[in-house]
Coordinates of C-alpha atoms and ligand atoms in Angstrom, one line a residue:
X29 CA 62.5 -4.3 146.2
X30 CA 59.9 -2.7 143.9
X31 CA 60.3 -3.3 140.4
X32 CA 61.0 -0.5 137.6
X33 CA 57.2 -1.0 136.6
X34 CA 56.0 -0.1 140.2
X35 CA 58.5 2.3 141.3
X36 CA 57.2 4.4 138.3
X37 CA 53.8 3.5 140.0
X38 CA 54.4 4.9 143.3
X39 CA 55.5 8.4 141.4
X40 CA 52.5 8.6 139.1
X41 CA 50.0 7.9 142.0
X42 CA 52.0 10.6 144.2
X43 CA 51.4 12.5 141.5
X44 CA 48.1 12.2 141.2
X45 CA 47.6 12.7 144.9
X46 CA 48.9 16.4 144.6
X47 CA 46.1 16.9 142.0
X48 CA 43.4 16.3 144.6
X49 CA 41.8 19.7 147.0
X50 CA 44.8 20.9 148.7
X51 CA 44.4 23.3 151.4
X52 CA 47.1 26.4 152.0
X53 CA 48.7 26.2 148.8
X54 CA 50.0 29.6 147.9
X55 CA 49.2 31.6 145.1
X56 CA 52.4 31.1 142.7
X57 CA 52.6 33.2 139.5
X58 CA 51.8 31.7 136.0
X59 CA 54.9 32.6 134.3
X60 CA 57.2 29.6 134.0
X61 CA 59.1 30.4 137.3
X62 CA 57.3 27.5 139.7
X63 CA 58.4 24.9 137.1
X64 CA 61.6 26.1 136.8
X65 CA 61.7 26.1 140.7
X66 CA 60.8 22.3 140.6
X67 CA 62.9 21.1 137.7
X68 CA 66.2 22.6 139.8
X69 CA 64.6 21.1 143.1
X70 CA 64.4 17.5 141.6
X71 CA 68.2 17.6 140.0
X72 CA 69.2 18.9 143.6
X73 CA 70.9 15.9 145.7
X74 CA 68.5 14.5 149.1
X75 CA 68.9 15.8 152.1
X76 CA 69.1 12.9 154.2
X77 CA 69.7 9.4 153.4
X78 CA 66.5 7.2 153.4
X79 CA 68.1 4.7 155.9
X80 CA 68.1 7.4 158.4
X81 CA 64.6 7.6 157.9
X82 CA 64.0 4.0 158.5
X83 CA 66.3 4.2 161.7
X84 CA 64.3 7.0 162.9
X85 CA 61.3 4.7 162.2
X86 CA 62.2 1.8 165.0
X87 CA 63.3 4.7 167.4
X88 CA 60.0 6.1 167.3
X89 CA 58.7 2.4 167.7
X90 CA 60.6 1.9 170.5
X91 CA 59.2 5.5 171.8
X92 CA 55.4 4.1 171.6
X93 CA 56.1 1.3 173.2
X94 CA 57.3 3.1 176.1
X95 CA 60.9 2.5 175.4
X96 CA 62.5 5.9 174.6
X97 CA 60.7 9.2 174.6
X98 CA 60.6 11.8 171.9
X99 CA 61.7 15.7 172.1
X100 CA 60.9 17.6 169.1
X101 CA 61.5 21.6 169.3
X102 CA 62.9 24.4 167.0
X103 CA 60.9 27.5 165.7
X104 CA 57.5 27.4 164.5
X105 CA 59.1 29.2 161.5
X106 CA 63.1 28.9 160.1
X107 CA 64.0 32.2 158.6
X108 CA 66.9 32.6 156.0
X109 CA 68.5 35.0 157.5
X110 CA 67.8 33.2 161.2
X111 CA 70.5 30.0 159.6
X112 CA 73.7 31.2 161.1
X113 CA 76.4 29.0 163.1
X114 CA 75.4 31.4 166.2
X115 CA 71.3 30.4 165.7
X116 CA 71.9 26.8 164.7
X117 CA 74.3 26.3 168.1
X118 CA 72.1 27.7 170.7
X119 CA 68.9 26.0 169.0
X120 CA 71.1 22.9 168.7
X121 CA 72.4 23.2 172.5
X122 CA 69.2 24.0 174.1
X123 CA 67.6 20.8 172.5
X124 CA 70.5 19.0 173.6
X125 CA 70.1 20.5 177.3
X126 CA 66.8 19.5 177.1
X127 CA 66.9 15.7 176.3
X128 CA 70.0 15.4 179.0
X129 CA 67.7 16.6 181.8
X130 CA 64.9 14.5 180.0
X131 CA 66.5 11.0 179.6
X132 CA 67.6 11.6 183.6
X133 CA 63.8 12.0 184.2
X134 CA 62.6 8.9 182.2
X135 CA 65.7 6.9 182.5
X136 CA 65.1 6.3 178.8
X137 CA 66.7 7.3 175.6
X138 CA 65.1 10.5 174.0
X139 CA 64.7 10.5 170.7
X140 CA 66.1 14.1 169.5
X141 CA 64.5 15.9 166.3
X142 CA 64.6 20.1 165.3
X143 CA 61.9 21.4 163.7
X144 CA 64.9 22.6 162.0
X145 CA 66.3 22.4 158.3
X146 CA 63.0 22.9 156.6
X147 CA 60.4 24.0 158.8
X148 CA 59.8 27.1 156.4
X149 CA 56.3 26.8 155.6
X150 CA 53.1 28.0 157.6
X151 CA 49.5 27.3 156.8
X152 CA 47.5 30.5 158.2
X153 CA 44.1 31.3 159.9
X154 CA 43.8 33.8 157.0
X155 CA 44.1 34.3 153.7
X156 CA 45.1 38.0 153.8
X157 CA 46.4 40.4 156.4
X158 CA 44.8 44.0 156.9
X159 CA 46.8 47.0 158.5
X160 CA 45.5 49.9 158.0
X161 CA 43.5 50.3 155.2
X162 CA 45.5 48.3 153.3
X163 CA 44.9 44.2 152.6
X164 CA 48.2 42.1 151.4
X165 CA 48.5 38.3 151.1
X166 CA 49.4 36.8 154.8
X167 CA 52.6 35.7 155.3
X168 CA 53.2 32.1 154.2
X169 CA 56.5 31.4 155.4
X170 CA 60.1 32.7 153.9
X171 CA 59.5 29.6 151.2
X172 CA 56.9 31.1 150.1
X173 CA 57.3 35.4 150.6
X174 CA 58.7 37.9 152.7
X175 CA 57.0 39.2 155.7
X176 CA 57.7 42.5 154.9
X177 CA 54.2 44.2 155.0
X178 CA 55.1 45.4 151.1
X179 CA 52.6 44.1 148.2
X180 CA 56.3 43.2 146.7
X181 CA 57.4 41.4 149.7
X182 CA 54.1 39.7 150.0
X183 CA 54.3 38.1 146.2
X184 CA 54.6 34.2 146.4
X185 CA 58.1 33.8 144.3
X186 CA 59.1 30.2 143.4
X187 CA 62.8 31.0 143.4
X188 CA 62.6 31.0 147.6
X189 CA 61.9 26.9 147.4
X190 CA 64.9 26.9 145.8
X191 CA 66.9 29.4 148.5
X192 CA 65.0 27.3 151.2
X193 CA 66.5 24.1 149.9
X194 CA 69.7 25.1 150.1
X195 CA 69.4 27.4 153.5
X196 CA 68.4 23.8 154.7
X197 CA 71.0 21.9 153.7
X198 CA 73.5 24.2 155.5
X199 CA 71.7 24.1 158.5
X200 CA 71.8 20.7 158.7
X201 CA 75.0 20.6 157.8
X202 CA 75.6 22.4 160.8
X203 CA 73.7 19.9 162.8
X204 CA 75.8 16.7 161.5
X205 CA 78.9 18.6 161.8
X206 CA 77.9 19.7 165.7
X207 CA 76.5 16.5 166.9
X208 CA 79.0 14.3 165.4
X209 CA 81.4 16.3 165.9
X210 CA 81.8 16.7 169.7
X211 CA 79.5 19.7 170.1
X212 CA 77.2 17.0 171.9
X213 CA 79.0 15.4 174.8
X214 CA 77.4 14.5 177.7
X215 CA 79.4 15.9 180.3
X216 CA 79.6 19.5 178.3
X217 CA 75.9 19.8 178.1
X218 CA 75.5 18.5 182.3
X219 CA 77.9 21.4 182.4
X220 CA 75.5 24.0 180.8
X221 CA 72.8 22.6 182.5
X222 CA 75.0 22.9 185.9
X223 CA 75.3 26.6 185.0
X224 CA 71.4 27.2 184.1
X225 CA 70.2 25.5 188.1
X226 CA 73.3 27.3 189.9
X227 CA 71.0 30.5 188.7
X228 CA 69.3 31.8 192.4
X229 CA 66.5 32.0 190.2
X230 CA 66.3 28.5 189.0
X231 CA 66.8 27.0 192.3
X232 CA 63.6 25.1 192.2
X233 CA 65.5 22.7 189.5
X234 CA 68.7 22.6 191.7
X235 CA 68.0 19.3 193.6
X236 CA 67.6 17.7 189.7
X237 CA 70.4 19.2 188.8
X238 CA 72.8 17.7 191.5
X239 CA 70.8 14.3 191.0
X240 CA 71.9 14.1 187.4
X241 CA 75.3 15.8 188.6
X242 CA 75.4 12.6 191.2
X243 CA 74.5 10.1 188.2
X244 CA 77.2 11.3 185.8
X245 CA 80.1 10.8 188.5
X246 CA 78.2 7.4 189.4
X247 CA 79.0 6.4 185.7
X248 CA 82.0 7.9 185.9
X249 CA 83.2 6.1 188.5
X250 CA 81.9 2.6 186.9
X251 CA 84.2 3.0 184.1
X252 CA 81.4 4.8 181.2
X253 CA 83.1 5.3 177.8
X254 CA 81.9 9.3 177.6
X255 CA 84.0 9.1 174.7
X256 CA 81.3 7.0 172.9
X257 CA 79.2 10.0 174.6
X258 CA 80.3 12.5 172.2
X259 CA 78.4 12.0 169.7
X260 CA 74.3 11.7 168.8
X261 CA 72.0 11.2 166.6
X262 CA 70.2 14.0 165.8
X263 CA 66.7 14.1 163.0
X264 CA 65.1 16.6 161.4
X265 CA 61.3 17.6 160.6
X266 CA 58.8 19.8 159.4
X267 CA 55.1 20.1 158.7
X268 CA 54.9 18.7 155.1
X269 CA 52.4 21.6 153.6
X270 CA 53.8 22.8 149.9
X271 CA 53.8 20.1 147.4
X272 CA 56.2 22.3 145.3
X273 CA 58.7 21.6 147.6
X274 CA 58.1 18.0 149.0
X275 CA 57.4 16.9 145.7
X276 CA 61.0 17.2 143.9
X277 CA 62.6 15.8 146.3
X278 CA 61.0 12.9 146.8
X279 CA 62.8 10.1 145.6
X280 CA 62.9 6.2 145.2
X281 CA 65.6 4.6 147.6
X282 CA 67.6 2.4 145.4
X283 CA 67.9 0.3 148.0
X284 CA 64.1 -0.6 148.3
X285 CA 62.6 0.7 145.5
X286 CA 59.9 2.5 147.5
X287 CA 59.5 6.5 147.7
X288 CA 61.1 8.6 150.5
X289 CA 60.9 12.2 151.0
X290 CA 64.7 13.3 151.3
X291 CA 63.7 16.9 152.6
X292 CA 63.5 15.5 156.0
X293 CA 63.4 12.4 158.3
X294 CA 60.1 13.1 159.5
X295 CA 57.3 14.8 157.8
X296 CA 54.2 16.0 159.9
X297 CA 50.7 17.0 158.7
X298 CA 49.0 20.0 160.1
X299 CA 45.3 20.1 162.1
X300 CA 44.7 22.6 158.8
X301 CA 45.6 20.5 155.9
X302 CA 44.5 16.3 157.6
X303 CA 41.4 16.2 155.5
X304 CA 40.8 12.7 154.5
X305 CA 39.8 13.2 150.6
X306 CA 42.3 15.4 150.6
X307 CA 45.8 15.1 148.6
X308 CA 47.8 16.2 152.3
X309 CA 46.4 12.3 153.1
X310 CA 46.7 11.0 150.3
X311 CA 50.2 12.0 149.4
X312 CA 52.1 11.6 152.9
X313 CA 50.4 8.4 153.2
X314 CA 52.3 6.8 150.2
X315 CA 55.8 8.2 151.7
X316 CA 58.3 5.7 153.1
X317 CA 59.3 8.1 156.0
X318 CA 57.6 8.6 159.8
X319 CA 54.9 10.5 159.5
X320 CA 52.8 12.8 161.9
X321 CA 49.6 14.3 162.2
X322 CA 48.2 17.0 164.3
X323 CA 45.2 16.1 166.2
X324 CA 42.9 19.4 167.5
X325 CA 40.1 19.5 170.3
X326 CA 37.7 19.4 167.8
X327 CA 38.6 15.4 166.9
X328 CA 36.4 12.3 166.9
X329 CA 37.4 9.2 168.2
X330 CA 36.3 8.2 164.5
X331 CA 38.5 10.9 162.9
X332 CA 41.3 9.2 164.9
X333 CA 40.7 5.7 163.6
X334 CA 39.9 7.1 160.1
X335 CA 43.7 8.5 160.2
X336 CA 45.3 5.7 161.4
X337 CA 43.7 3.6 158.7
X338 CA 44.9 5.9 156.1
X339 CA 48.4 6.6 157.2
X340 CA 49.3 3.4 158.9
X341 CA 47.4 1.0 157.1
X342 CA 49.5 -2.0 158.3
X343 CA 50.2 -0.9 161.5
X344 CA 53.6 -0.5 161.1
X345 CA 55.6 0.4 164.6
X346 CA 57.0 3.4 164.2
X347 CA 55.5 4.7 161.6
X348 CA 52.9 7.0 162.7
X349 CA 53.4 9.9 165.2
X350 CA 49.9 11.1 166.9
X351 CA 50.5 15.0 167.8
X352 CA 47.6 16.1 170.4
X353 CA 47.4 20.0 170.6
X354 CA 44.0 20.5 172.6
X355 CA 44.5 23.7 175.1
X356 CA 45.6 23.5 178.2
X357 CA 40.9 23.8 179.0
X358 CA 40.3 21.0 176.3
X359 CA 42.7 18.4 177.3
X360 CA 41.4 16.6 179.7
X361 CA 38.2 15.9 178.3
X362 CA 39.0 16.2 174.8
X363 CA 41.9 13.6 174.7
X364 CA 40.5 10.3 176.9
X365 CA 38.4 8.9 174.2
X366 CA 40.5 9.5 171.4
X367 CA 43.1 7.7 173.5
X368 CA 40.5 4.5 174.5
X369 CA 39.3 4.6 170.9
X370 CA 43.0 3.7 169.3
X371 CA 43.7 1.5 172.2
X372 CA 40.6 -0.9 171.8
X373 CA 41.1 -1.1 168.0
X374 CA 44.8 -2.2 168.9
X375 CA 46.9 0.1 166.9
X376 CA 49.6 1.6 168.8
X377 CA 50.7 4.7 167.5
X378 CA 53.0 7.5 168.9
X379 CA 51.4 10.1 171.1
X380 CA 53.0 13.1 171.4
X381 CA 52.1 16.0 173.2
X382 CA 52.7 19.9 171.3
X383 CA 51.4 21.7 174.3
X384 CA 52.1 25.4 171.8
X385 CA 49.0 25.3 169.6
X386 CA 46.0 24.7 171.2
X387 CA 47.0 28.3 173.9
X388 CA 47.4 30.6 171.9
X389 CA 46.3 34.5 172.8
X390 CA 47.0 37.8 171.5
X391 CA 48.0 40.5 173.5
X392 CA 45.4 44.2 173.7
X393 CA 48.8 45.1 172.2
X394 CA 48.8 42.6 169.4
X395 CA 51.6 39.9 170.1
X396 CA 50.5 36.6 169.5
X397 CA 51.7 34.8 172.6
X398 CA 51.7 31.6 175.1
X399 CA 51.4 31.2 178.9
X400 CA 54.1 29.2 180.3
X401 CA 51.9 28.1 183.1
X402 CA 49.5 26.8 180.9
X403 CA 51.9 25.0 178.3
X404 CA 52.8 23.2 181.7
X405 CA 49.1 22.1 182.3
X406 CA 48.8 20.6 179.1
X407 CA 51.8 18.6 178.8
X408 CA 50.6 17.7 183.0
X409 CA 46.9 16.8 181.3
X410 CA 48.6 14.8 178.4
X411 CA 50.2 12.9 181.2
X412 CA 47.1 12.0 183.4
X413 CA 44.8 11.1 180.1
X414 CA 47.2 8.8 179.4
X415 CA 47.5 7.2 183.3
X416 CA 44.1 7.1 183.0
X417 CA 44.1 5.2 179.6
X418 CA 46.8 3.0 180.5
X419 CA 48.5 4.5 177.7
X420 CA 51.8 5.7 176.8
X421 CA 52.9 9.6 176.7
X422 CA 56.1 9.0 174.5
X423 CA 56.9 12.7 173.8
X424 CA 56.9 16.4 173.1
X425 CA 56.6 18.7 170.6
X426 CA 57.6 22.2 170.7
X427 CA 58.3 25.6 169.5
X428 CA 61.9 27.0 171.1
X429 CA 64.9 29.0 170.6
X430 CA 68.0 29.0 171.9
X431 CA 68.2 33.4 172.0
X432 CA 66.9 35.1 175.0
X433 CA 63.9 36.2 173.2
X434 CA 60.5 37.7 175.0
X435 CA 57.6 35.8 173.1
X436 CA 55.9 33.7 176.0
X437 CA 54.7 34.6 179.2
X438 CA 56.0 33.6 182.3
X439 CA 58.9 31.0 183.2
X440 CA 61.2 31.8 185.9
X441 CA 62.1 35.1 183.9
X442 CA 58.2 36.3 185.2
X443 CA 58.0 37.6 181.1
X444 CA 55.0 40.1 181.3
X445 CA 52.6 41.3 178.5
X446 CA 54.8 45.0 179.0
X447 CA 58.2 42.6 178.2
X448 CA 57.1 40.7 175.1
X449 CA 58.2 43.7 172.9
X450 CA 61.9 43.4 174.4
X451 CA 62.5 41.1 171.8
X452 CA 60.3 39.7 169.9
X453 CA 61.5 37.7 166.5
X454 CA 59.7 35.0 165.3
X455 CA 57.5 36.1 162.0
X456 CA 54.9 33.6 163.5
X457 CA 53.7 31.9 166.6
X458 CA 56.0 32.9 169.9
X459 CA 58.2 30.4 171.1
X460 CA 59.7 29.6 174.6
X461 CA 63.3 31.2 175.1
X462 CA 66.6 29.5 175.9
X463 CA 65.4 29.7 179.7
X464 CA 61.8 28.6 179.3
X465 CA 62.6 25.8 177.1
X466 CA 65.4 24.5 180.3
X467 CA 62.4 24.9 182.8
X468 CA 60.1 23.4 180.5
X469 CA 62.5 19.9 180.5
X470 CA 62.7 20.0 183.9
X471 CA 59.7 20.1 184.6
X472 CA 58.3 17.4 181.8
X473 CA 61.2 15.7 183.5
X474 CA 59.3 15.4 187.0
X475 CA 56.5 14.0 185.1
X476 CA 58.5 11.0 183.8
X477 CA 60.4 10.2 187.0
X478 CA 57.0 10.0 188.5
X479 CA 55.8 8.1 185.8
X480 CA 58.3 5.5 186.3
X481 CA 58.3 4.9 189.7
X482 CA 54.7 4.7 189.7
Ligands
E4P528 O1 52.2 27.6 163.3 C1 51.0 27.4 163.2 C2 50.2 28.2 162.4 O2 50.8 28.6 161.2 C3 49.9 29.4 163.1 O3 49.5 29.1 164.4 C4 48.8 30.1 162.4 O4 48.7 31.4 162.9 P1 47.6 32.5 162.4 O5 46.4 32.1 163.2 O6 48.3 33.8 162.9 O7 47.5 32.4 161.0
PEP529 C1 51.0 24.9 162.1 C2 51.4 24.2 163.2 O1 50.6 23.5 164.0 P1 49.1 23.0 163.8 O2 49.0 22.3 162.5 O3 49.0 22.1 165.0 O4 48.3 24.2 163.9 C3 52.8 24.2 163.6 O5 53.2 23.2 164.2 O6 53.5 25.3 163.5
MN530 MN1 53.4 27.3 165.0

């Protein structure tokens, strides 16, 4: 237990940390309103509970050591008006589909986290946004402004961290109520998953289907409690970017003295913002919580050991989540030595794979969008780098829906470049749709059983 003297400490030096360069910080006005904003943020009660946190910790130990595997998904950016029971349910289900068909293929435990419940903040290529002749601020993110391409939409207004506090406690509300509640039992989901391969269409995941089908009467017949089965544990994260927000509601846990941040479990850092003098570093490195960084093609093996110095100083298990998002091109070269690097200085961190951010295209017609084929090869590349390494691929991150939305290419659906303006909703990168995100676990899931027999 820290004492009064340097729990007060740990504040002032977070404190201090915010002061240094930080990158994609927006442009508040300078009329009272941001403190205002903060003062209301830090009397509001935390989010979650900082022993959550430290559970989450040893399940994402257990996950690097090859013990569990980690699925991570939700939209690259919450909207307010996106938080209703319908949203929240089919985002909530399809991650839930996902890790059924995923601990079948790594007979393991997955780990299951949204990007949900505060993932409202974006750090952007660009500053500004020109359509036209006309230049606004970019959009930053409904904690930040509206997307609306208004100059009065655009504004930066302190009053949305407020609205995106609370919009994220409801949602996660939501979450507790559905996977405590029932919402999550095992042989509901098999059912939805039953209905997704019976689809002519899907037939290439049938046979999976009927194995998992074929393992849930096995335990059946042996007697399983699915009653204990109604229930899981379900985290949240997002990519920790605005100080204004993560700041106020960080807390000390009174039952360790030492600072949490009670906006989520787990707190990533973006490729953008993992500068090493800067205050992203030094800030989430002082947090009790997990912590994750995004690593790009463009990142040394020293880079790697640089990070892992800073944010996991005493090699904590658990603590650390290594995010790879190289391109589908990049990966096989670009992730080898990173992954010999951090083996041969004996740190063992968590390497996940976010297969969404490194294939990236835009459209002759101006959609930002993602080839389902080549989200595959990366994850597929993730997988042989670490054969190859001897190291462990303990999960995925990425960027779903449960709606029947037409942002990426491909999948079973065939989604063309003509379909993406069916319906297309996210305000910022496009994510895989109920369907996609199904195929996508089956497939991961062929990876794991191979990996495991192997
Ligand atoms: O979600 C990630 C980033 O915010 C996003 O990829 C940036 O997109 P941009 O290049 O359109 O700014
Ligand atoms: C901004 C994101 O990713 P990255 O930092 O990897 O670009 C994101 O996860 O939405
Ligand atoms: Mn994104």
């Amino acid at each position: 237990m820290l004492d009064i003297a340097a729990q007060r400490e740990e504040l002032a030096a977070l404190d201090r940390a915010e002061t240094l360069p930080a990158r994609q910080q927006p442009d508040w006005p300078d009329d009272g309103s941001l403190e205002e904003a903060r003062a209301t943020l830090a009397s509001l009660p935390p989010l979650v509970f900082a022993g959550e946190a430290d559970a989450l910790r040893e399940k994402l130990a257990a996950a690097a050591r090859g013990e569990a595997f980690l699925l991570q998904g939700g939209d690259c950016a919450e909207t307010f008006e996106g938080a209703t029971a319908d949203k929240i349910k089919d985002r909530v289900k399809t991650i839930l589909q996902m890790a059924v068909i995923l601990t079948y293929g790594a007979s393991l435990p997955v780990v299951k986290m949204g990007r949900m419940a505060g993932q409202f903040a974006k750090p952007r290529s660009r500053d500004a946004e020109t359509r036209g002749d006309v230049t606004l601020p970019a959009f930053r993110g409904e904690i930040v402004n509206g997307y609306e391409f208004t100059a009065e939409s655009r504004r930066a207004d302190p009053r949305r961290l407020v609205q995106a506090y609370h919009t994220s406690a409801s949602t996660l509300n939501l979450i507790r109520a559905f996977t405590e509640g029932g919402f999550a039992d095992l042989r509901e989901v098999h059912r939805w998953n039953q209905g997704f391969a019976r689809n002519p269409a899907n037939a290439r995941y049938e046979e999976m289907a009927q194995e998992i089908d074929r393992a849930v009467r096995f335990m059946a017949a042996c007697g399983a409690d699915f009653e204990d089965l109604r229930r899981v544990d379900f985290y949240v994260g997002h990519e920790g970017l605005l100080f204004d927000y993560e700041r106020p509601l960080t807390r000390i846990d009174s039952r360790t003295g030492q600072p949490y941040d009670t906006s989520a479990h787990f707190l990533w850092i973006g490729e953008r913002t993992r500068g090493l003098d800067e205050a992203h570093i030094a800030f989430f490195s002082r947090l009790r919580n997990p912590i994750g960084v995004k690593i790009g093609p463009t990142t040394t093996p020293d880079d790697v050991l640089a990070l892992i110095d800073r944010l996991d100083p005493d090699r904590e298990p658990g603590r650390l989540t290594l995010i790879t998002r190289m391109g589908a091109g990049r990966i096989r070269e670009a992730l080898p030595p990173l992954l010999e690097a951090v083996k041969a200085s004996g740190a063992q961190p968590l390497w996940v794979t976010d297969p969404m951010h490194g294939n990236g295209l835009t459209t002759a017609t101006g959609y930002k969008t993602r080839r389902f084929d080549e989200i595959m090869d990366e994850v597929r590349g993730f997988f042989e780098a670490h054969a190859q390494a001897g190291t462990i691929p303990g999960g995925i991150h990425v960027e779903l829906t449960g709606d029947d939305v037409t942002e990426c290419l491909g999948g079973v659906e065939q989604i063309d470049e003509g379909d993406l303006g069916t319906r297309y909703e996210s305000l910022c990168d496009p994510r895989l749709n109920h369907r996609q995100s199904l195929e996508l676990a089956f497939l991961v899931a062929e990876e794991l059983k191979r990996l495991h027999r192997d």
